[in-house]
Coordinates of C-alpha atoms and ligand atoms in Angstrom, one line a residue:
X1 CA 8.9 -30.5 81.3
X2 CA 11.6 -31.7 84.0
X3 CA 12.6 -35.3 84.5
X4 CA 11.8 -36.6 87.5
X5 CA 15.0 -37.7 88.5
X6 CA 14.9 -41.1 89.8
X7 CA 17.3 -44.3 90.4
X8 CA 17.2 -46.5 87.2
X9 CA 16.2 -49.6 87.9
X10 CA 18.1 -52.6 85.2
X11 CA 16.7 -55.6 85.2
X12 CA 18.9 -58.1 83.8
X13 CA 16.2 -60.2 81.1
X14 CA 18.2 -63.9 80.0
X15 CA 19.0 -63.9 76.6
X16 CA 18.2 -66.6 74.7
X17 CA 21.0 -67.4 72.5
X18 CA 20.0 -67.6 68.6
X19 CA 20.9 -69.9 66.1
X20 CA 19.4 -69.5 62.9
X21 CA 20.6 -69.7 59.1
X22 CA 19.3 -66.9 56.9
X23 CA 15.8 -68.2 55.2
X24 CA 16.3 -69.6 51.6
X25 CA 19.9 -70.6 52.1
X26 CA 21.7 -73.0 52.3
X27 CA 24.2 -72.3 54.8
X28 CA 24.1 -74.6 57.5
X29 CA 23.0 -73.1 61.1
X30 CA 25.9 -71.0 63.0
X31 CA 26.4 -70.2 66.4
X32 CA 25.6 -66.4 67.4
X33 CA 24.2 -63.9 65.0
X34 CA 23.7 -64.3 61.6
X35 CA 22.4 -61.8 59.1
X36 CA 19.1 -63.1 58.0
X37 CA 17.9 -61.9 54.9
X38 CA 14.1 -61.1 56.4
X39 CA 12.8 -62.3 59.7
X40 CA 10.3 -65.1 59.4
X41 CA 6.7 -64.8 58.5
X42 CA 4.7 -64.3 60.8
X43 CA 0.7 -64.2 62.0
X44 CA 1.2 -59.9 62.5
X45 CA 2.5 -60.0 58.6
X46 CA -0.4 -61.0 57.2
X47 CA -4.1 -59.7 56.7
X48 CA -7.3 -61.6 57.5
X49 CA -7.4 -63.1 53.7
X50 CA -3.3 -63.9 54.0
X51 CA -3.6 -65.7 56.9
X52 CA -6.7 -67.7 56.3
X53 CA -4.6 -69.0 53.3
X54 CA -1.4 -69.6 55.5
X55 CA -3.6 -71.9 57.8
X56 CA -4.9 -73.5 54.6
X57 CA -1.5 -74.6 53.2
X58 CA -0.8 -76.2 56.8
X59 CA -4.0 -78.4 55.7
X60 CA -5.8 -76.8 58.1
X61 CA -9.5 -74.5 57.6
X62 CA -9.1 -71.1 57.4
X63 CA -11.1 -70.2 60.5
X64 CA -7.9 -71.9 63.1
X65 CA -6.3 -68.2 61.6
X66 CA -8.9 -66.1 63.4
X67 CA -8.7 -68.7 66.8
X68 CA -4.8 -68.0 66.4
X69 CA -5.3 -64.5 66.1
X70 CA -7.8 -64.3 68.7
X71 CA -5.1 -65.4 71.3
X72 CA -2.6 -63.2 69.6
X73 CA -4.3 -59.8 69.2
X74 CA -7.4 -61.1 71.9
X75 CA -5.4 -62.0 74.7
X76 CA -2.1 -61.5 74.1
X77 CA -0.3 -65.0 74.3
X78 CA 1.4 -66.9 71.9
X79 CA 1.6 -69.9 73.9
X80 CA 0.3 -72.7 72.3
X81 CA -0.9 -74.2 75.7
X82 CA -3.3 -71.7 76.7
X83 CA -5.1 -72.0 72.8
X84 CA -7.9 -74.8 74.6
X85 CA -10.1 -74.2 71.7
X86 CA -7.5 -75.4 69.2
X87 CA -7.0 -79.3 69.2
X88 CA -3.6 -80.2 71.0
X89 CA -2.4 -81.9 67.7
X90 CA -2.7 -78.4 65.9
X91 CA -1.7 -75.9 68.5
X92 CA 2.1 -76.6 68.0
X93 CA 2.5 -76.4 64.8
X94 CA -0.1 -73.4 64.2
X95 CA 2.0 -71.4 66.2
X96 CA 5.9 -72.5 65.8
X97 CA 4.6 -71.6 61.9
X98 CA 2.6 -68.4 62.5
X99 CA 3.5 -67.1 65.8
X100 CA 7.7 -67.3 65.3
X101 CA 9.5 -65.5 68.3
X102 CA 10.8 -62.4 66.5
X103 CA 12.2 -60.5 69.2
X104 CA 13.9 -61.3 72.8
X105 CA 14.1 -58.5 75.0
X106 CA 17.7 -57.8 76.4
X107 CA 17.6 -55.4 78.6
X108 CA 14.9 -53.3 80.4
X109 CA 15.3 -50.1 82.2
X110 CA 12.9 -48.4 84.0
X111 CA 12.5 -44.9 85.7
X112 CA 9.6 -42.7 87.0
X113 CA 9.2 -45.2 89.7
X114 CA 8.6 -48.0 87.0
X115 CA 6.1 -45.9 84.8
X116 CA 8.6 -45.7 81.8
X117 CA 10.0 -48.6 80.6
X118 CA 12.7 -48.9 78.1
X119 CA 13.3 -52.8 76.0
X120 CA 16.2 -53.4 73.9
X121 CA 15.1 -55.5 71.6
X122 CA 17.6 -58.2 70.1
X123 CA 15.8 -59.7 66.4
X124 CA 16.8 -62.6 65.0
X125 CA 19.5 -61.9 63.2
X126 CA 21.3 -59.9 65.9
X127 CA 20.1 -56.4 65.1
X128 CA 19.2 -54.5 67.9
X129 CA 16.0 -52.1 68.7
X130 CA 14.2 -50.2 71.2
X131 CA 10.3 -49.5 72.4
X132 CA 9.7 -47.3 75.1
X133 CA 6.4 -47.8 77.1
X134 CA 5.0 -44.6 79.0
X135 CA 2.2 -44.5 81.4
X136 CA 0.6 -41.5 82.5
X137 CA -2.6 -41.3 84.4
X138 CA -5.1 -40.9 81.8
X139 CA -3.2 -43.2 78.6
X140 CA -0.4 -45.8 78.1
X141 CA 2.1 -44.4 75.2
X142 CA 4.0 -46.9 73.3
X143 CA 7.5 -45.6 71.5
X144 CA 8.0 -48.0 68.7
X145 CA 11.3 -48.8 66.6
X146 CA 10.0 -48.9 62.3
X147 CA 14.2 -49.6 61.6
X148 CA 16.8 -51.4 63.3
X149 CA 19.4 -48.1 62.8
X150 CA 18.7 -45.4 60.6
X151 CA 19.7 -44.2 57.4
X152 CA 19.0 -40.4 57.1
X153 CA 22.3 -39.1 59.3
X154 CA 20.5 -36.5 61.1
X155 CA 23.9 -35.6 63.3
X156 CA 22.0 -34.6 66.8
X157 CA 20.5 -38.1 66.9
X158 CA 22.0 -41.4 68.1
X159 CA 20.4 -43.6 65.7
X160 CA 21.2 -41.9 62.7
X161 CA 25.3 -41.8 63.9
X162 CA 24.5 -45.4 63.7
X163 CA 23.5 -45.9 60.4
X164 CA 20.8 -47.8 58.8
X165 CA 20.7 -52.0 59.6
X166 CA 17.9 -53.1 58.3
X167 CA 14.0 -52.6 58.0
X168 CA 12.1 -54.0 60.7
X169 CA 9.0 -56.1 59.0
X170 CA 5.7 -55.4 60.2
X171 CA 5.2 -58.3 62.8
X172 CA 8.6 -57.0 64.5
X173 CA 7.3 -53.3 64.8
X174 CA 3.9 -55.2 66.2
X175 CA 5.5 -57.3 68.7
X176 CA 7.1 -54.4 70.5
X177 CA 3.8 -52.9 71.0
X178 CA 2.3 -57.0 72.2
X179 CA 5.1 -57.5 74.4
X180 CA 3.9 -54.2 76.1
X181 CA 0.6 -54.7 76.2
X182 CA 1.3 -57.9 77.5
X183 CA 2.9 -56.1 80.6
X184 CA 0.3 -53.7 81.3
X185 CA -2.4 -56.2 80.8
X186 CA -0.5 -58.6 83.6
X187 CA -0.4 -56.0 85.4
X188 CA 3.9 -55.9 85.4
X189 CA 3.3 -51.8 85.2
X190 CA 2.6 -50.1 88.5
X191 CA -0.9 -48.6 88.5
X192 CA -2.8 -52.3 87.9
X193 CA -3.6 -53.5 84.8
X194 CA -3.7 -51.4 81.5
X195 CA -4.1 -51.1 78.2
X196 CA -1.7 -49.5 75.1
X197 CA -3.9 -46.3 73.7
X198 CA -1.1 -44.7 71.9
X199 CA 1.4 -45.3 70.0
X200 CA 4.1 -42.8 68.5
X201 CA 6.3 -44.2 65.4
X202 CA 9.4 -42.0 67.3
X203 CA 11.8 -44.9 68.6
X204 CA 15.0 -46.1 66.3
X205 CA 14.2 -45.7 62.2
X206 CA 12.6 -43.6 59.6
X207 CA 9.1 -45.3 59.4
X208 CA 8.3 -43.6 55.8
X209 CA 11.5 -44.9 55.1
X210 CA 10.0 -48.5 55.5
X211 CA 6.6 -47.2 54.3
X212 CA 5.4 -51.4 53.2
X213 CA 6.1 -52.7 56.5
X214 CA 5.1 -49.4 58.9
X215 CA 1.5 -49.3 56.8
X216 CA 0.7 -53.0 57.8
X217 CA 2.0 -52.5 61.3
X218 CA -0.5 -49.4 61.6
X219 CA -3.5 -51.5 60.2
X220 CA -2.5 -54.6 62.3
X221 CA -2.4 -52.2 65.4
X222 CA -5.4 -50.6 64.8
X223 CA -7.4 -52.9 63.0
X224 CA -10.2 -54.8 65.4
X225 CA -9.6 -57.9 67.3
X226 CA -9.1 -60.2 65.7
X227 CA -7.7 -58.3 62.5
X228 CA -5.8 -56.4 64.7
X229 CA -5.0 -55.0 68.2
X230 CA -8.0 -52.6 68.6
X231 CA -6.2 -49.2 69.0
X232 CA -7.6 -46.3 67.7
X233 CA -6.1 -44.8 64.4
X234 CA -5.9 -41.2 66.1
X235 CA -4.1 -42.2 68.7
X236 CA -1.0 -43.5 66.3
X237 CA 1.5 -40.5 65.7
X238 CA 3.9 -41.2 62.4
X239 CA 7.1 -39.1 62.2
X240 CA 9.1 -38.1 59.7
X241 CA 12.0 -36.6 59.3
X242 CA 10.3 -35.5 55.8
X243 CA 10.2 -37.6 53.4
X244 CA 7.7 -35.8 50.5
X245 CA 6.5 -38.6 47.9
X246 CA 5.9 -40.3 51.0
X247 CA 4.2 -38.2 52.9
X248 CA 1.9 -37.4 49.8
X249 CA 1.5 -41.5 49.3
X250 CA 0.5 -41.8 52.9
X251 CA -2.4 -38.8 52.7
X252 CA -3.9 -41.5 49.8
X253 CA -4.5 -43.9 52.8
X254 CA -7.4 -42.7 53.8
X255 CA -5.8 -43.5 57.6
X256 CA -6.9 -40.9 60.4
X257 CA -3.2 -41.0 62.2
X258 CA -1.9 -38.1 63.2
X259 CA 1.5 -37.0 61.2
X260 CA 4.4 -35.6 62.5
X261 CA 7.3 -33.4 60.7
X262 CA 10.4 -33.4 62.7
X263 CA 11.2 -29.7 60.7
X264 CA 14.2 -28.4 63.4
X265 CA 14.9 -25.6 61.2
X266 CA 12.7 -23.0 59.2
X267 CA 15.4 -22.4 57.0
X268 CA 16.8 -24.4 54.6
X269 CA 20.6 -23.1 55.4
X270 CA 20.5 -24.6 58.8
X271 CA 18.1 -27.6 58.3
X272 CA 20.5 -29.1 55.4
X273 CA 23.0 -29.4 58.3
X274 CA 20.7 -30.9 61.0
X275 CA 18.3 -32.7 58.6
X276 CA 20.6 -33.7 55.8
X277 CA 17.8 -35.5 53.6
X278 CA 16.5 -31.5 53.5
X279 CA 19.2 -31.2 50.7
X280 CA 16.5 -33.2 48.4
X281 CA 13.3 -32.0 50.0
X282 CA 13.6 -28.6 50.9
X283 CA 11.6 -26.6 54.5
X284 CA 8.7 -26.0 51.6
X285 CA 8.2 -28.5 49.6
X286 CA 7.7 -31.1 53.4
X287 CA 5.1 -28.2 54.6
X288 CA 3.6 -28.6 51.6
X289 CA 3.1 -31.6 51.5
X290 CA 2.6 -31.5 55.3
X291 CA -0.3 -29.7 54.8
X292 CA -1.6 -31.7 52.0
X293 CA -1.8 -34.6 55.1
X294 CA -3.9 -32.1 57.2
X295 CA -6.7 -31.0 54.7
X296 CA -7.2 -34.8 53.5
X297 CA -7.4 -35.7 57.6
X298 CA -8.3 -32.6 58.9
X299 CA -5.8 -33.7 61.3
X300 CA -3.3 -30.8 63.3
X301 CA 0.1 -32.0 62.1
X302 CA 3.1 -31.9 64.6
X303 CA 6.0 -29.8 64.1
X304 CA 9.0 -31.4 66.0
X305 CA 11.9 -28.9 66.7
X306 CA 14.4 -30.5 69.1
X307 CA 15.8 -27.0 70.7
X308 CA 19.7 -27.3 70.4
X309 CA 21.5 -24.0 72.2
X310 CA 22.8 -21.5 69.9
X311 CA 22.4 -23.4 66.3
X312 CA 18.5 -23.8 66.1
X313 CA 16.8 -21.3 69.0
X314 CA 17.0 -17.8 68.4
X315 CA 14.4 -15.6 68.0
X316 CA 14.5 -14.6 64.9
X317 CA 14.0 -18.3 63.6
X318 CA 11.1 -18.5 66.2
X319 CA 9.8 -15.5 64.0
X320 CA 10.7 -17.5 60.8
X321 CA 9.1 -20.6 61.9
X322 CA 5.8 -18.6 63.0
X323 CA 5.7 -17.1 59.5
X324 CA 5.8 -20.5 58.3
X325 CA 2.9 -21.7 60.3
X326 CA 0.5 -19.3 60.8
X327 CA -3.0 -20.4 59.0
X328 CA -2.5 -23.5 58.9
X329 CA -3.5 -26.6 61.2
X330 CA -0.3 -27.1 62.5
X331 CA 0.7 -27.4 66.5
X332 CA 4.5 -27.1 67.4
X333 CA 6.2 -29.8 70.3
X334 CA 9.5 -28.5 71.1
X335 CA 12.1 -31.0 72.6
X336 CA 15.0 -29.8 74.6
X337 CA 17.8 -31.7 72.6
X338 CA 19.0 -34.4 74.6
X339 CA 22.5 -34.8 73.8
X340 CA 24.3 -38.0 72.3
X341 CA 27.7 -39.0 73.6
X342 CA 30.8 -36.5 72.2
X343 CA 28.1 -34.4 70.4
X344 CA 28.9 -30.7 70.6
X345 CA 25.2 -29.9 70.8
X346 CA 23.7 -29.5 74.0
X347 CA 19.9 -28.3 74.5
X348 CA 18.8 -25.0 74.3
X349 CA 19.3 -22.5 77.5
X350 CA 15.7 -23.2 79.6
X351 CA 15.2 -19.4 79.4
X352 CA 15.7 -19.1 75.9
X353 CA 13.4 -22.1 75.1
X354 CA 10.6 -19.9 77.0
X355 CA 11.1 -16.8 74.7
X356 CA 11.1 -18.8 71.7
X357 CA 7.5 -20.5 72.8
X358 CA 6.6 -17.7 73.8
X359 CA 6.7 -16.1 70.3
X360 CA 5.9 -18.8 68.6
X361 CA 2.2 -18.5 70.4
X362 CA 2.4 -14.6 70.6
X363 CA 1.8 -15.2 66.6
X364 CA -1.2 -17.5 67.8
X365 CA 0.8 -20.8 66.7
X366 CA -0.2 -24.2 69.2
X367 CA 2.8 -25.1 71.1
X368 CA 3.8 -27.2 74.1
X369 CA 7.1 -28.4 75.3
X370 CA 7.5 -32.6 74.7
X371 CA 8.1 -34.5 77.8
X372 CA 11.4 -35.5 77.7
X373 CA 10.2 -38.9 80.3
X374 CA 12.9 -41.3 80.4
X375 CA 16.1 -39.6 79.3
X376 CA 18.0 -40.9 82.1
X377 CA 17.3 -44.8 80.9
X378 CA 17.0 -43.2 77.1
X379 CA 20.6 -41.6 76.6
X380 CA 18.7 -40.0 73.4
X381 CA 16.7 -41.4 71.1
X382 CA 19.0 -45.1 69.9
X383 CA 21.5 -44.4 72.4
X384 CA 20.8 -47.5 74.1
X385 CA 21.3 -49.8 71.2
X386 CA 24.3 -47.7 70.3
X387 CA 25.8 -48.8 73.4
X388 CA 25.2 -52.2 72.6
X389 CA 26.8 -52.6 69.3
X390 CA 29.5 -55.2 69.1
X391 CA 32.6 -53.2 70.2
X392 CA 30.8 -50.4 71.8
X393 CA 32.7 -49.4 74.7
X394 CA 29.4 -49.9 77.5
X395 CA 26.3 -52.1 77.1
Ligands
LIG401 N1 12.9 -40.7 62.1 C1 11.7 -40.1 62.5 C2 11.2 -40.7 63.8 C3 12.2 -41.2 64.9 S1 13.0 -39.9 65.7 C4 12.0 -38.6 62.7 O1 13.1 -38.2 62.7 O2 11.0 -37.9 62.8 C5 11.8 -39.2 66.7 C6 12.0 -37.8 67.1 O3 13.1 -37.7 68.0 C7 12.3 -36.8 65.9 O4 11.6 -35.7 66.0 C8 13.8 -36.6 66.1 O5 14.2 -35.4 65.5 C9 13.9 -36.6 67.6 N2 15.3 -36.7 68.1 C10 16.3 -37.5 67.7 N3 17.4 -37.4 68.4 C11 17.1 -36.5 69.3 C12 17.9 -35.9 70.4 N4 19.2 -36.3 70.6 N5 17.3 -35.0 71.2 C13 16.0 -34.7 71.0 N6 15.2 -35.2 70.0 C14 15.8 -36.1 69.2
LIG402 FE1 16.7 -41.1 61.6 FE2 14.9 -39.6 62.9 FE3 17.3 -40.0 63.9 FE4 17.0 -38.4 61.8 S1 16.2 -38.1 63.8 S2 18.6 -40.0 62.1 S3 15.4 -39.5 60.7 S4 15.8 -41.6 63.6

């Protein structure tokens, strides 16, 4: 699908400068950003049972938890003002304890008329992050960071030239999706008020990489208020770049969300180059274990395969990657590479792109083209925080 092109919009957000000494140490506090071992606990960390026992140790009953998360997950606030059904002496400490302020938004940059909006995130500790929130006339999309960086080195992608950071924890990969829902619910996104219905694990990070933290996002998320946020398990989209003893451990879950397999490459020549973690788990072994995913769910898994001109798109691996999906419950999203800065990749000829759909669902395989919404405020997927690195050369 085009982009609508569009003048981006930046609207400078204040930073809030940070000073914080790494938990446990003891360091005394320094100016600017320190590397902080983990970010601090928080309410969106914790289950019910956890956080009924985190109230207790402030000497307080268990049930102020639910109140807390109530406002948090309820009606979106962390502001201890607005909690009237907490007594005032409480409210402050409840929340400086359980509601810390993980993330401060640096930048936002909108497009599509202010429908797609783009945070990057600063953390505590300096690491930087992105969420991406999409509206389209019948759902809200949320694009969610699982890592600040990335560690698997896929060479088409910005985040993995950047390397891996650190894991985000779960409250940090919940807040982006608050702070969103926040926005819609204030009614900050043109359209009126909203609500998040979707949310794809597709921003900065290898979430079966983090598998701890992403699994208590996803029940925080989708949990009911006030366990959680309320959205609906199928409409959370996981993707991996292919990780197999992960894959396998999340089809013990018993979850319902839907998985996606950013494959690239039906063959394993090729796909060790663009997905180097394929030299451990080879195109097989991840359908395999893909498919496991879709009999326990009797979900559709989604095949990513970001077209890249002349390396991954000719027809003969359309062919290939037909043969490798016919029968099973599989549906194909292809995504016209969006290039990162001094790649020599560029995406795939549009013409070309059509033939190889066009086989793919000549051989009866599901396939659409992704929406590529918001490249012009995106770069490609981590190009943003790329560009503001310490030293990067814009920002
Ligand atoms: N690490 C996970 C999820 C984050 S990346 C994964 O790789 O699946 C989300 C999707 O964006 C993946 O399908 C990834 O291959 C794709 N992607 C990354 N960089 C891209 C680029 N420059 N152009 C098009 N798609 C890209
Ligand atoms: Fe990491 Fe996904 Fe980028 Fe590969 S495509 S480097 S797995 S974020």
């Amino acid at each position: 699908m085009p982009v609508t092109t569009v003048p981006v919009t930046t609207v400078p957000v204040t930073p809030v400068p940070v000073t914080i000494a790494p938990r446990g140490s003891s360091r005394p506090a320094l100016a600017g950003p320190v590397r902080a071992a983990r970010p601090p606990r928080h309410l969106a960390d914790l289950d019910p049972a956890d956080r009924r026992a985190a109230a207790e140790q402030l000497g307080q009953p268990g049930f102020r938890a639910d109140q807390l998360a109530r406002h948090y997950f309820g009606r979106l606030t962390d502001d201890p003002a607005q909690m009237t059904d907490l007594p005032a002496s409480v409210r402050e400490e409840l929340a400086a304890t359980l509601l810390p302020r993980l993330l401060t938004a640096e930048r936002e940059l909108t497009c599509d008329r202010g429908m797609t909006r783009k945070t990057l995130w600063r953390a505590l500790d300096g690491s930087y992050l992105e969420s991406v929130l999409m509206r389209y006339p019948d759902r809200v999309t949320m694009c969610v960071s699982s890592q600040a960086g990335c560690g698997m080195g896929c060479p088409f992608c910005a985040t993995g030239q950047a390397g891996l950071t650190r894991n985000l924890s779960a409250a940090e990969i919940v807040t982006q999706v608050i702070c969103g829902a926040r926005s819609l619910a204030q009614g900050d996104v043109p359209g009126g008020p909203g609500r998040v219905s979707n949310i794809v694990f597709m921003g900065m990070g290898e979430p079966l990489a983090n598998y701890g933290s992403v699994l208590s996002a996803i029940r925080r998320l989708t949990d009911p208020v006030p366990a959680g946020l309320g959205i609906s398990q199928r409409s959370v989209t996981v993707s991996t770049v292919g990780l197999v003893p992960a894959i396998r451990r999340l089809t013990q879950e018993q979850l319902s969300v839907r998985l996606a397999v950013s494959l690239h490459a039906p063959d394993d020549g090729l796909r060790d180059e663009l997905v180097p973690v394929n030299r451990r788990w080879k195109v097989a072994e991840v359908l395999d274990a893909a498919w496991g995913y879709a009999a326990a769910t009797g979900r559709r898994v989604s095949i990513e395969y970001a077209m890249i001109r002349e390396v991954n798109d000719q027809a003969w691996r359309a062919d290939a990657l037909a043969g490798l999906l016919a029968g099973h419950l599989a549906h194909v999203n292809l995504i016209p590479l969006n290039p990162t800065p001094g790649s020599r990749w560029t995406a795939s000829d549009p013409g070309v792109a059509r033939e190889f759909q066009a086989r793919l669902a000549a051989r009866g395989i599901a396939v659409t083209v992704r929406d590529t919404r918001g490249t012009e405020i995106d770069g490609a997927c981590g190009q943003l925080a790329a560009a503001s690195r310490p030293g990067a050369a814009t920002g």
